[in-house]
Coordinates of C-alpha atoms in Angstrom, one line a residue:
X8 CA -25.3 -29.3 45.9
X9 CA -26.9 -26.1 45.5
X10 CA -26.5 -22.7 43.5
X11 CA -25.9 -19.9 45.1
X12 CA -25.3 -16.4 42.9
X13 CA -21.5 -14.4 42.8
X14 CA -22.1 -11.2 43.6
X15 CA -18.9 -10.2 42.0
X16 CA -19.4 -11.7 38.1
X17 CA -19.2 -8.9 35.6
X18 CA -20.0 -9.1 31.9
X19 CA -18.1 -6.8 30.7
X20 CA -14.7 -5.9 27.8
X21 CA -12.3 -5.7 30.7
X22 CA -9.8 -3.1 28.4
X23 CA -13.4 -1.3 29.0
X24 CA -12.5 -0.9 32.8
X25 CA -10.9 2.3 32.3
X26 CA -13.7 4.6 30.8
X27 CA -15.2 6.5 32.6
X28 CA -18.3 6.4 33.1
X29 CA -19.2 2.4 32.6
X30 CA -22.0 1.7 30.2
X31 CA -25.0 -0.6 30.6
X32 CA -24.6 -2.8 27.8
X33 CA -28.1 -4.6 26.5
X34 CA -29.7 -7.2 27.1
X35 CA -28.2 -7.9 30.4
X36 CA -29.7 -6.5 33.8
X37 CA -28.9 -2.9 35.8
X38 CA -26.9 -4.9 38.6
X39 CA -24.4 -5.7 36.2
X40 CA -22.6 -1.9 36.4
X41 CA -23.4 -1.9 39.7
X42 CA -21.1 -5.1 40.0
X43 CA -18.5 -3.6 37.3
X44 CA -18.8 -0.4 39.7
X45 CA -17.9 -2.1 42.8
X46 CA -15.1 -3.8 41.4
X47 CA -13.5 -1.2 39.7
X48 CA -12.9 0.5 43.1
X49 CA -12.0 -2.6 44.6
X50 CA -8.0 -3.5 46.3
X51 CA -7.3 -6.1 43.6
X52 CA -4.0 -7.6 44.4
X53 CA -4.1 -10.3 42.3
X54 CA -4.7 -10.2 38.6
X55 CA -4.9 -13.3 36.4
X56 CA -5.9 -14.8 33.2
X57 CA -5.1 -15.9 29.7
X58 CA -5.2 -12.8 27.5
X59 CA -5.9 -12.9 23.5
X60 CA -3.3 -13.8 21.6
X61 CA -4.6 -11.1 18.0
X62 CA -2.4 -8.2 16.7
X63 CA -5.4 -7.1 14.8
X64 CA -7.0 -7.8 11.3
X65 CA -4.6 -9.5 8.5
X66 CA -6.4 -8.0 5.7
X67 CA -7.8 -4.2 6.0
X68 CA -10.8 -5.6 3.4
X69 CA -12.0 -7.7 6.3
X70 CA -12.8 -3.8 8.2
X71 CA -12.6 -5.4 11.3
X72 CA -9.6 -4.5 13.3
X73 CA -9.5 -4.6 17.1
X74 CA -11.4 -1.3 18.5
X75 CA -9.3 1.3 20.5
X76 CA -9.8 1.5 23.9
X77 CA -8.0 4.5 26.4
X78 CA -5.7 1.6 27.5
X79 CA -3.7 2.2 24.0
X80 CA -2.9 5.1 25.9
X81 CA -1.3 3.7 28.4
X82 CA 0.9 1.8 25.8
X83 CA 2.2 4.3 24.3
X84 CA 3.3 6.9 26.8
X85 CA 4.8 3.5 29.0
X86 CA 5.9 0.6 25.7
X87 CA 6.5 2.1 23.0
X88 CA 7.8 5.3 24.9
X89 CA 10.5 3.5 26.0
X90 CA 10.7 2.1 22.8
X91 CA 14.2 2.4 20.9
X92 CA 12.6 0.3 17.6
X93 CA 11.7 1.9 14.8
X94 CA 8.7 -0.8 14.3
X95 CA 6.3 -0.7 16.8
X96 CA 3.4 -2.6 15.6
X97 CA 4.3 -5.1 17.5
X98 CA 3.3 -3.5 21.2
X99 CA -0.7 -3.3 19.3
X100 CA -1.1 -7.3 20.1
X101 CA -4.6 -7.1 22.5
X102 CA -2.0 -9.5 24.9
X103 CA 0.2 -5.9 25.8
X104 CA -2.7 -3.7 26.4
X105 CA -4.0 -6.5 29.2
X106 CA -0.4 -7.0 30.8
X107 CA -1.3 -2.9 31.2
X108 CA -4.7 -2.8 31.4
X109 CA -3.3 -5.3 34.7
X110 CA 0.6 -3.6 35.7
X111 CA -2.8 -0.9 36.0
X112 CA -5.0 -2.1 38.2
X113 CA -2.6 -2.9 40.7
X114 CA -2.1 0.7 41.4
X115 CA 1.0 1.3 43.3
X116 CA -0.2 -1.5 45.9
X117 CA 2.5 -5.0 46.4
X118 CA 0.4 -7.0 44.0
X119 CA 0.8 -10.2 40.8
X120 CA 0.3 -10.4 37.5
X121 CA 0.2 -14.0 36.3
X122 CA -0.5 -14.6 32.4
X123 CA -0.3 -17.9 30.1
X124 CA 0.1 -15.2 27.2
X125 CA 1.9 -15.0 24.7
X126 CA 5.8 -15.4 24.7
X127 CA 6.8 -12.5 21.8
X128 CA 8.5 -9.7 24.6
X129 CA 11.5 -12.2 25.8
X130 CA 13.3 -10.6 22.7
X131 CA 10.8 -8.7 20.2
X132 CA 12.5 -5.6 19.3
X133 CA 9.8 -3.3 19.9
X134 CA 9.0 -4.6 22.9
X135 CA 12.9 -3.5 24.6
X136 CA 10.6 -0.3 26.5
X137 CA 7.9 -3.2 27.2
X138 CA 11.4 -4.9 29.2
X139 CA 12.2 -2.1 30.8
X140 CA 9.1 -1.0 31.9
X141 CA 8.6 -4.6 33.7
X142 CA 11.7 -3.7 35.7
X143 CA 10.2 -0.3 37.1
X144 CA 6.8 -2.1 37.5
X145 CA 7.7 -4.9 38.6
X146 CA 10.0 -6.2 41.6
X147 CA 10.9 -10.0 40.4
X148 CA 9.7 -11.6 36.7
X149 CA 9.9 -15.3 36.3
X150 CA 9.6 -16.7 32.3
X151 CA 8.7 -20.4 32.6
X152 CA 9.4 -20.3 28.3
X153 CA 6.6 -23.7 26.6
X154 CA 7.9 -22.6 23.4
X155 CA 6.4 -23.4 20.5
X156 CA 6.3 -20.4 18.0
X157 CA 5.4 -22.2 14.8
X158 CA 5.6 -18.8 13.0
X159 CA 9.7 -19.3 12.5
X160 CA 11.7 -21.9 10.0
X161 CA 14.3 -24.7 9.2
X162 CA 16.1 -25.8 12.9
X163 CA 14.6 -23.3 14.4
X164 CA 10.8 -23.6 13.9
X165 CA 12.3 -27.9 15.0
X166 CA 13.8 -26.5 18.2
X167 CA 11.1 -24.7 18.6
X168 CA 8.5 -27.9 18.9
X169 CA 5.2 -28.3 19.7
X170 CA 3.4 -25.7 20.8
X171 CA 1.5 -26.1 24.9
X172 CA -2.4 -25.9 23.1
X173 CA -2.6 -29.2 21.7
X174 CA -0.6 -27.6 18.2
X175 CA -4.0 -25.5 17.7
X176 CA -1.5 -22.0 17.4
X177 CA 0.9 -20.8 16.4
X178 CA 2.0 -18.5 18.4
X179 CA 4.8 -19.5 21.3
X180 CA 3.7 -19.1 24.9
X181 CA 5.1 -18.5 28.1
X182 CA 4.0 -18.6 32.1
X183 CA 4.6 -15.4 33.3
X184 CA 4.6 -14.2 36.9
X185 CA 5.0 -11.1 38.4
X186 CA 5.4 -9.2 41.4
X187 CA 5.8 -6.6 43.4
X188 CA 7.0 -6.9 46.8
X189 CA 7.8 -3.1 49.0
X190 CA 10.5 -5.5 50.9
X191 CA 12.7 -6.0 47.0
X192 CA 15.7 -3.7 47.4
X193 CA 16.6 -4.6 44.1
X194 CA 14.8 -6.2 40.7
X195 CA 15.6 -9.6 39.3
X196 CA 14.4 -11.4 35.8
X197 CA 14.6 -15.7 35.9
X198 CA 14.4 -17.9 32.9
X199 CA 13.0 -21.1 32.6
X200 CA 12.2 -23.4 29.2
X201 CA 11.4 -26.7 28.6
X202 CA 14.2 -28.5 25.8
X203 CA 14.4 -27.7 22.1
X204 CA 12.5 -30.6 20.6
X205 CA 9.7 -31.1 22.3
X206 CA 6.7 -32.1 22.4
X207 CA 3.4 -30.1 22.8
X208 CA 2.2 -33.7 25.3
X209 CA 6.1 -33.8 27.3
X210 CA 5.5 -29.8 27.1
X211 CA 2.1 -29.9 29.9
X212 CA 3.2 -33.1 32.2
X213 CA 6.3 -31.3 32.2
X214 CA 4.2 -27.8 33.4
X215 CA 1.9 -30.1 35.3
X216 CA 5.1 -31.7 37.3
X217 CA 7.1 -28.3 38.2
X218 CA 3.5 -26.5 39.7
X219 CA 5.4 -25.9 43.1
X220 CA 7.6 -22.2 40.8
X221 CA 9.7 -21.8 43.7
X222 CA 10.8 -25.7 43.0
X223 CA 12.3 -24.7 39.5
X224 CA 15.5 -24.2 38.5
X225 CA 15.6 -20.5 37.6
X226 CA 18.3 -19.5 35.1
X227 CA 18.6 -15.5 36.8
X228 CA 19.3 -12.7 33.5
X229 CA 21.3 -9.8 33.2
X230 CA 20.0 -7.5 31.0
X231 CA 21.8 -5.5 28.8
X232 CA 21.6 -1.1 28.5
X233 CA 20.2 -1.8 26.2
X234 CA 17.3 -4.2 27.7
X235 CA 18.1 -7.3 26.5
X236 CA 17.2 -10.5 28.6
X237 CA 17.4 -13.7 26.8
X238 CA 21.2 -12.6 25.5
X239 CA 22.8 -15.4 24.9
X240 CA 24.6 -15.7 21.5
X241 CA 25.4 -11.5 21.7
X242 CA 29.2 -10.3 21.0
X243 CA 30.2 -7.6 22.8
X244 CA 32.5 -6.7 19.6
X245 CA 30.1 -7.0 17.2
X246 CA 29.4 -3.1 18.7
X247 CA 33.8 -1.6 17.7
X248 CA 32.6 -2.7 14.1
X249 CA 31.8 -0.1 11.6
X250 CA 28.0 0.1 11.2
X251 CA 26.8 -0.1 7.8
X252 CA 23.7 2.1 8.0
X253 CA 21.8 4.0 11.3
X254 CA 19.2 6.6 11.5
X255 CA 20.8 9.7 12.5
X256 CA 22.4 9.7 8.9
X257 CA 19.1 9.1 7.4
X258 CA 17.9 12.1 9.4
X259 CA 21.5 13.8 9.6
X260 CA 21.7 14.5 13.0
X261 CA 23.6 13.1 15.7
X262 CA 27.0 11.2 14.6
X263 CA 25.5 11.6 11.1
X264 CA 28.1 11.1 8.8
X265 CA 30.0 8.1 10.7
X266 CA 28.7 4.8 9.0
X267 CA 29.6 3.3 6.2
X268 CA 26.4 4.6 4.3
X269 CA 25.0 7.4 4.3
X270 CA 21.0 6.3 3.1
X271 CA 19.9 3.2 3.0
X272 CA 15.9 1.7 2.9
X273 CA 12.9 -0.4 3.3
X274 CA 11.8 -2.6 0.5
X275 CA 9.0 -1.7 -1.5
X276 CA 5.9 -2.2 0.9
X277 CA 3.2 -2.3 -1.5
X278 CA -0.2 -4.4 0.8
X279 CA -1.1 -5.1 -2.2
X280 CA 1.5 -7.6 -3.8
X281 CA -1.1 -9.5 -6.0
X282 CA -2.6 -6.4 -7.7
X283 CA 0.9 -4.1 -9.1
X284 CA 3.3 -6.9 -9.7
X285 CA 3.0 -9.5 -12.4
X286 CA 5.4 -11.6 -14.2
X287 CA 3.7 -10.3 -17.6
X288 CA 3.7 -6.6 -17.6
X289 CA 0.6 -6.5 -19.6
X290 CA -1.6 -8.1 -17.8
X291 CA 0.0 -6.0 -15.3
X292 CA -1.3 -3.1 -16.8
X293 CA -4.9 -4.3 -16.4
X294 CA -5.2 -4.8 -13.2
X295 CA -3.4 -2.0 -12.3
X296 CA -6.0 -0.1 -14.5
X297 CA -9.1 -1.7 -13.1
X298 CA -7.9 -0.6 -9.8
X299 CA -7.5 2.7 -10.8
X300 CA -10.5 2.7 -12.4
X301 CA -12.3 1.7 -8.4
X302 CA -10.5 3.4 -5.9
X303 CA -10.9 6.7 -8.6
X304 CA -14.9 5.9 -7.9
X305 CA -14.2 6.1 -4.1
X306 CA -13.1 9.2 -4.6
X307 CA -15.5 10.7 -6.4
X308 CA -18.4 9.0 -4.8
X309 CA -16.7 10.0 -1.4
X310 CA -16.2 13.8 -2.2
X311 CA -20.4 13.5 -3.2
X312 CA -20.8 12.4 0.4
X313 CA -22.4 14.2 2.8
X314 CA -21.4 16.1 5.2
X315 CA -20.7 14.7 8.5
X316 CA -19.3 11.9 10.6
X317 CA -19.0 9.5 8.5
X318 CA -16.2 7.6 8.8
X319 CA -14.3 6.2 6.1
X320 CA -14.0 2.7 7.6
X321 CA -18.0 2.5 7.0
X322 CA -17.9 4.4 3.9
X323 CA -15.9 2.6 2.0
X324 CA -17.1 -0.8 -0.4
X325 CA -14.8 -3.3 0.3
X326 CA -14.7 -5.7 -3.1
X327 CA -11.9 -8.7 -2.8
X328 CA -12.5 -8.7 -6.9
X329 CA -11.6 -5.4 -7.6
X330 CA -10.1 -3.4 -4.2
X331 CA -7.3 -4.4 -1.5
X332 CA -7.2 -1.0 1.1
X333 CA -5.0 -0.6 3.2
X334 CA -4.8 2.7 6.1
X335 CA -2.5 4.9 3.4
X336 CA -4.6 4.2 0.7
X337 CA -7.4 5.4 2.7
X338 CA -5.3 8.1 4.0
X339 CA -5.7 9.2 -0.2
X340 CA -9.1 8.7 -0.9
X341 CA -9.4 10.9 2.1
X342 CA -7.5 13.8 0.9
X343 CA -9.0 13.3 -2.2
X344 CA -5.8 12.6 -4.0
X345 CA -6.6 10.4 -7.3
X346 CA -4.2 7.5 -9.0
X347 CA -3.1 7.5 -12.4
X348 CA -2.4 5.0 -15.1
X349 CA 1.1 5.6 -16.7
X350 CA 3.2 3.0 -18.4
X351 CA 6.3 4.4 -16.8
X352 CA 5.3 3.1 -13.7
X353 CA 6.2 -0.6 -14.8
X354 CA 9.3 -0.9 -12.9
X355 CA 11.3 -3.9 -12.7
X356 CA 11.4 -5.6 -9.0
X357 CA 13.5 -8.4 -7.9
X358 CA 10.6 -9.2 -6.2
X359 CA 12.0 -12.7 -4.2
X360 CA 15.7 -14.2 -4.8
X361 CA 16.7 -14.5 -8.5
X362 CA 12.9 -13.8 -9.3
X363 CA 11.8 -11.0 -11.3
X364 CA 8.6 -9.5 -11.2
X365 CA 7.6 -6.5 -13.0
X366 CA 6.1 -3.2 -10.9
X367 CA 3.8 -0.5 -10.4
X368 CA 5.6 1.5 -8.9
X369 CA 3.6 4.6 -7.2
X370 CA 3.2 6.1 -3.9
X371 CA -1.0 6.1 -4.4
X372 CA -1.0 2.3 -5.5
X373 CA 2.0 1.8 -2.6
X374 CA 1.8 1.2 0.8
X375 CA 5.4 2.5 1.3
X376 CA 7.7 3.4 -1.6
X377 CA 10.3 5.3 0.7
X378 CA 12.7 6.7 -1.0
X379 CA 13.2 4.6 -3.7
X380 CA 12.2 7.6 -5.8
X381 CA 16.2 8.4 -4.8
X382 CA 17.2 5.3 -5.5
X383 CA 16.2 4.1 -9.1
X384 CA 13.8 7.1 -10.2
X385 CA 13.9 6.4 -13.8
X386 CA 14.7 3.2 -15.7
X387 CA 17.9 4.7 -16.9
X388 CA 19.8 4.6 -13.1
X389 CA 18.8 0.8 -12.8
X390 CA 21.8 -0.2 -15.8
X391 CA 24.5 2.4 -13.5
X392 CA 22.8 1.5 -9.0
X393 CA 23.3 -1.6 -7.6
X394 CA 22.0 -1.8 -4.2
X395 CA 22.6 -4.3 -1.4
X396 CA 20.2 -6.1 1.0
X397 CA 20.0 -7.2 3.8
X398 CA 17.6 -9.5 6.1
X399 CA 16.2 -6.5 8.6
X400 CA 16.0 -6.1 12.7
X401 CA 14.4 -9.4 14.1
X402 CA 14.6 -11.4 11.7
X403 CA 13.6 -14.9 12.0
X404 CA 15.8 -16.0 9.4
X405 CA 19.1 -17.0 9.0
X406 CA 20.5 -13.8 8.2
X407 CA 21.6 -13.4 4.3
X408 CA 22.2 -10.5 1.3
X409 CA 21.8 -10.2 -2.5
X410 CA 22.6 -7.6 -4.1
X411 CA 19.7 -6.0 -7.3
X412 CA 19.6 -3.4 -9.8
X413 CA 15.8 -3.9 -9.3
X414 CA 13.7 -2.1 -6.6
X415 CA 13.4 -5.2 -3.9
X416 CA 10.1 -5.7 -1.8
X417 CA 10.2 -5.6 1.3
X418 CA 10.1 -8.9 1.4
X419 CA 13.0 -9.8 -0.6
X420 CA 14.7 -11.0 1.5
X421 CA 12.7 -11.0 5.8
X422 CA 12.0 -7.6 6.3
X423 CA 14.4 -6.5 3.9
X424 CA 16.8 -3.8 4.3
X425 CA 19.0 -1.4 1.6
X426 CA 21.8 0.1 0.7
X427 CA 21.9 1.6 -2.1
X428 CA 25.7 2.4 -4.0
X429 CA 23.8 5.9 -5.9
X430 CA 21.1 8.1 -4.9
X431 CA 20.1 10.5 -7.0
X432 CA 17.8 13.3 -7.2
X433 CA 13.6 12.2 -7.9
X434 CA 13.9 13.6 -11.1
X435 CA 16.8 10.8 -12.5
X436 CA 19.6 12.9 -11.9
X437 CA 22.2 14.7 -9.4
X438 CA 23.7 11.1 -9.7
X439 CA 26.6 10.9 -6.2
X440 CA 27.6 8.1 -3.6
X441 CA 26.1 7.2 -1.0
X442 CA 29.5 5.9 0.7
X443 CA 30.5 9.0 3.1
X444 CA 33.6 10.5 3.1
X445 CA 33.8 9.1 7.0
X446 CA 33.9 5.6 5.8
X447 CA 36.7 6.0 3.1
X448 CA 39.3 8.0 5.5
X449 CA 38.8 4.7 7.9
X450 CA 39.2 2.4 5.4
X451 CA 41.8 4.7 4.3
X452 CA 43.5 4.7 7.4
X453 CA 43.0 0.9 9.1
X454 CA 44.9 0.2 6.2
X455 CA 47.0 2.8 4.9
X456 CA 46.3 2.8 1.9
X457 CA 45.3 5.9 -0.1
X458 CA 43.8 4.6 -3.5
X459 CA 41.4 2.9 -1.3
X460 CA 38.0 3.8 -3.4
X461 CA 34.1 4.4 -2.4
X462 CA 33.5 0.6 -5.1
X463 CA 36.2 -0.7 -3.0
X464 CA 34.4 -0.8 0.4
X465 CA 31.3 -1.3 -1.0
X466 CA 31.9 -4.9 -3.4
X467 CA 34.6 -5.5 0.0
X468 CA 30.9 -4.6 2.1
X469 CA 29.3 -7.4 0.2
X470 CA 31.7 -9.8 0.3
X471 CA 31.9 -9.6 4.6
X472 CA 27.5 -10.3 4.5
X473 CA 28.9 -13.2 2.6
X474 CA 31.3 -14.6 5.5
X475 CA 30.6 -18.0 6.9
X476 CA 32.7 -17.1 9.2
X477 CA 31.1 -13.5 10.1
X478 CA 27.5 -15.0 9.9
X479 CA 27.7 -17.7 12.6
X480 CA 29.5 -15.7 15.4
X481 CA 27.4 -13.3 14.9
X482 CA 24.4 -15.0 14.0
X483 CA 22.6 -13.1 17.4
X484 CA 24.1 -10.0 16.5
X485 CA 22.7 -9.6 13.4
X486 CA 19.0 -10.5 14.7
X487 CA 19.0 -7.0 16.7
X488 CA 21.1 -5.0 14.5
X489 CA 22.2 -3.4 11.1
X490 CA 25.2 -4.9 10.4
X491 CA 28.2 -3.8 11.6
X492 CA 31.2 -4.4 9.3
X493 CA 34.1 -5.9 10.3
X494 CA 38.2 -4.8 9.0
X495 CA 40.1 -8.1 7.7
X496 CA 44.3 -8.7 8.4
X497 CA 45.7 -6.3 5.7
X498 CA 47.2 -9.5 3.1
X499 CA 42.8 -10.1 3.5
X500 CA 41.5 -6.9 1.7
X501 CA 41.5 -6.9 -1.7
X502 CA 41.2 -10.5 -1.9
X503 CA 37.8 -9.8 0.0
X504 CA 37.6 -6.7 -2.8
X505 CA 38.1 -9.1 -5.4
X506 CA 35.5 -11.6 -4.3
X507 CA 32.4 -8.6 -3.5
X508 CA 32.7 -8.1 -6.8
X509 CA 32.9 -11.1 -8.4
X510 CA 29.9 -11.7 -6.2
X511 CA 27.3 -8.9 -6.7
X512 CA 27.8 -9.7 -10.6
X513 CA 27.3 -13.4 -10.4
X514 CA 24.1 -12.5 -8.0
X515 CA 23.4 -8.9 -10.0
X516 CA 23.3 -10.1 -13.0
X517 CA 22.4 -13.2 -13.0
X518 CA 20.0 -13.5 -16.1
X519 CA 22.8 -12.8 -18.9
X520 CA 24.6 -15.7 -17.6
X521 CA 25.6 -18.5 -19.6
X522 CA 22.8 -22.1 -17.9
X523 CA 24.4 -24.5 -15.8
X524 CA 24.4 -27.5 -18.2
X525 CA 21.8 -29.3 -17.3
X526 CA 20.6 -33.4 -18.6
X527 CA 16.9 -32.3 -20.2
X528 CA 15.8 -36.3 -19.5
X529 CA 12.3 -36.1 -22.2
X530 CA 9.2 -38.7 -20.9
X531 CA 8.9 -39.7 -24.7
X532 CA 4.8 -41.0 -23.9
X533 CA 3.9 -37.8 -22.5
X534 CA 3.9 -35.1 -25.3
X535 CA 6.7 -32.9 -24.9
X536 CA 6.2 -28.9 -23.1
X537 CA 7.6 -26.0 -21.9
X538 CA 4.7 -25.3 -19.3
X539 CA 5.5 -25.0 -15.9
X540 CA 2.9 -25.4 -13.7
X541 CA 4.7 -26.4 -10.7
X542 CA 8.2 -27.8 -9.8
X543 CA 9.8 -30.2 -7.7
X544 CA 13.2 -31.7 -6.9
X545 CA 13.9 -35.3 -6.7
X546 CA 14.1 -37.2 -4.0
X547 CA 17.6 -36.7 -3.6
X548 CA 18.0 -33.3 -5.4
X549 CA 19.8 -34.7 -8.6
X550 CA 17.2 -33.6 -11.2
X551 CA 14.4 -30.7 -11.0
X552 CA 11.1 -32.2 -12.3
X553 CA 10.1 -29.7 -14.9
X554 CA 6.8 -30.7 -15.7
X555 CA 5.2 -34.2 -16.6
X556 CA 7.1 -34.1 -20.2
X557 CA 10.8 -32.5 -18.8
X558 CA 13.0 -33.5 -16.0
X559 CA 16.9 -31.5 -15.4
X560 CA 19.1 -34.3 -14.1
X561 CA 22.2 -33.2 -12.9
X562 CA 22.3 -30.7 -10.1
X563 CA 25.4 -30.9 -8.3
X564 CA 24.8 -30.7 -4.5
X565 CA 26.9 -27.9 -4.0
X566 CA 24.1 -26.0 -5.7
X567 CA 21.9 -26.6 -2.3
X568 CA 24.5 -24.8 0.3
X569 CA 24.2 -21.6 -1.5
X570 CA 21.6 -19.9 0.7
X571 CA 19.0 -17.6 1.3
X572 CA 17.3 -17.6 4.3
X573 CA 16.5 -21.3 5.4
X574 CA 16.3 -22.1 1.5
X575 CA 18.5 -22.1 -1.5
X576 CA 18.1 -19.9 -4.3
X577 CA 17.7 -23.0 -6.3
X578 CA 14.6 -23.1 -3.6
X579 CA 13.5 -20.0 -4.4
X580 CA 13.1 -20.5 -8.2
X581 CA 10.9 -23.3 -7.4
X582 CA 8.8 -21.6 -4.8
X583 CA 7.8 -19.5 -6.8
X584 CA 8.1 -20.3 -10.8
X585 CA 4.9 -21.8 -10.0
X586 CA 0.9 -21.3 -11.8
X587 CA -1.2 -20.6 -8.1
X588 CA -4.6 -18.5 -7.5
X589 CA -4.8 -16.5 -4.6
X590 CA -8.1 -17.6 -3.1
X591 CA -9.2 -14.0 -2.5
X592 CA -9.1 -12.2 -4.9
X593 CA -9.2 -14.7 -7.9
X594 CA -6.2 -13.4 -9.6
X595 CA -3.3 -15.1 -11.4
X596 CA 0.2 -15.7 -10.9
X597 CA 2.0 -17.5 -14.1
X598 CA 5.6 -17.0 -14.9
X599 CA 5.3 -19.0 -18.4
X600 CA 6.4 -16.4 -21.1
X601 CA 4.4 -17.6 -24.6
X602 CA 6.9 -15.3 -26.3
X603 CA 10.4 -17.2 -25.0
X604 CA 8.9 -20.7 -23.2
X605 CA 12.2 -21.3 -22.5
X606 CA 13.1 -18.1 -19.7
X607 CA 12.7 -21.1 -17.2
X608 CA 14.7 -23.6 -17.9
X609 CA 17.4 -21.2 -19.1
X610 CA 16.9 -19.4 -15.7
X611 CA 17.0 -22.7 -13.4
X612 CA 20.2 -23.4 -15.4
X613 CA 21.6 -19.4 -14.5
X614 CA 20.7 -20.4 -11.1
X615 CA 22.9 -23.5 -10.9
X616 CA 25.9 -21.3 -12.0
X617 CA 25.6 -18.8 -10.0
X618 CA 25.3 -21.5 -6.9
X619 CA 27.8 -23.0 -7.4
X620 CA 30.6 -19.7 -8.2
X621 CA 28.9 -18.1 -5.4
X622 CA 29.3 -21.6 -2.9
X623 CA 33.6 -21.7 -4.5
X624 CA 33.6 -18.4 -4.0
X625 CA 32.5 -18.5 -0.8
X626 CA 34.4 -21.4 0.5
X627 CA 37.4 -19.9 -1.1
X628 CA 37.2 -16.6 1.3
X629 CA 40.4 -16.2 3.1
X630 CA 40.1 -16.1 7.5
X631 CA 38.5 -12.9 8.8
X632 CA 40.4 -12.3 11.8
X633 CA 37.3 -11.7 13.7
X634 CA 39.4 -12.3 17.5
X635 CA 41.6 -9.2 16.4
X636 CA 38.9 -7.2 14.5
X637 CA 38.5 -4.3 17.2

């Protein structure tokens, strides 16, 4: 019934325990530092925790980055170094650092780490090195998967069920028990998961009822050569197909020629979409001028600053109404690079599926332009070049693909990767086909047909990417890898080439199609207007409530079967063609065109036609013969 002091209590940022020497915290007694030093010298063998789930700030204007610790270096030299992923940003999450810290804290002793944490490392692309290193650091790994990832969508989201933290967070959660025991002569990974669709309450009850980990029905996992633990749904024959693109081909190293496309690129990443995209080129120019004037003034101010160690984060002025900072823009500021407003930088973009906007394409104003200066170097090249876009590695949505002849955003599809038919010099000269001679030789040899052209291959690839048989069987492979393309039976090859040609023409040139004849139903007691604020489908999805005065009826049910990710093409139009305003910047997005008031109604009819014809073409594709394809 009385309180006694606990001399092991330490007030400290746990990750600071790797730093030397330990600083005396302001406002704390010197004894706190003594406790910390004593704890650092203790032979800890068990670490239990619920580390924070935070990958970092979402907006550079918040100027609230995670503090750097020495443990960041340990993450880089272990988990990141072992990873084959291109984008390793997920390893910046705080919980990853705590796994690294806890493992290092055990030193070489046998021991246990038990965390409740984000469960993204189970299948995350960037966590291949993390998973590999875990099996080096521990002899037994047990993961109790509580699911609950709310950052998924569609059927996958429903299967994830509720989040065990009373649905208060959006991150999937799991309990991980890591054991290092020198008496173990092998290393094993065990897995158990709650059921699909379970509520948070049911999950918590299940966890409480299975408190003894030795009595859980664990599944023994067999990691593959690429450190994938959850291999259900993966098919080994996928690796034998022709790769659409490889990092080696892009870099010109290794087996660079053994791929279909020489070059591919992520979609354009701006980090300031509200500022550099718009439906109206005039409004885009006005916004960009304001932004550039503000940015260039900051460059001037930086050049005039006194010599010293002032950090750029502390120096710049944060104002959502005139500026959206990002990492690369701050680097341009430090290098003294001024931005320049030129109207020829205002280019067409496919911002989202079947949603074109204008983009201010500029190396300073866009965070990453990747290799697009050699794909669409000038407006004229948009008339002759075509790009196949696919959803990228790690996409949470079903695989989808779309062609375009305008700049795709990195979010046109999820994690968009782009494979152009042609590439150019950055001045627009030197057009060349992007299909490799190696791929041409493979196709001609397989089908014993010397007349096959590189354009045939491009169109064939696009048709295969739409095959329901291909998408269904290799759904899990397509989340981990860029697409690989099988050979269809010989009698089906030309059918796929023709289907790919038709699909590409539909999807690329949709704005030139004759609209599908929807019935225009006007409400007589409401003043008529073509203006859109926010559209929505009727409950049975047979009609679109365009505005208060107009309904577009007679939508065929098959229209909703043409899907890009978890949305139909028509759903994308409804989502994008609405008036909205960004809460931070105050920037308004308005898709209405006063010069052509019927443009959105016409677009809806065109997308309905695209959807119907796409479904018909895809349904008519011959069998792909995947059991025989090698």
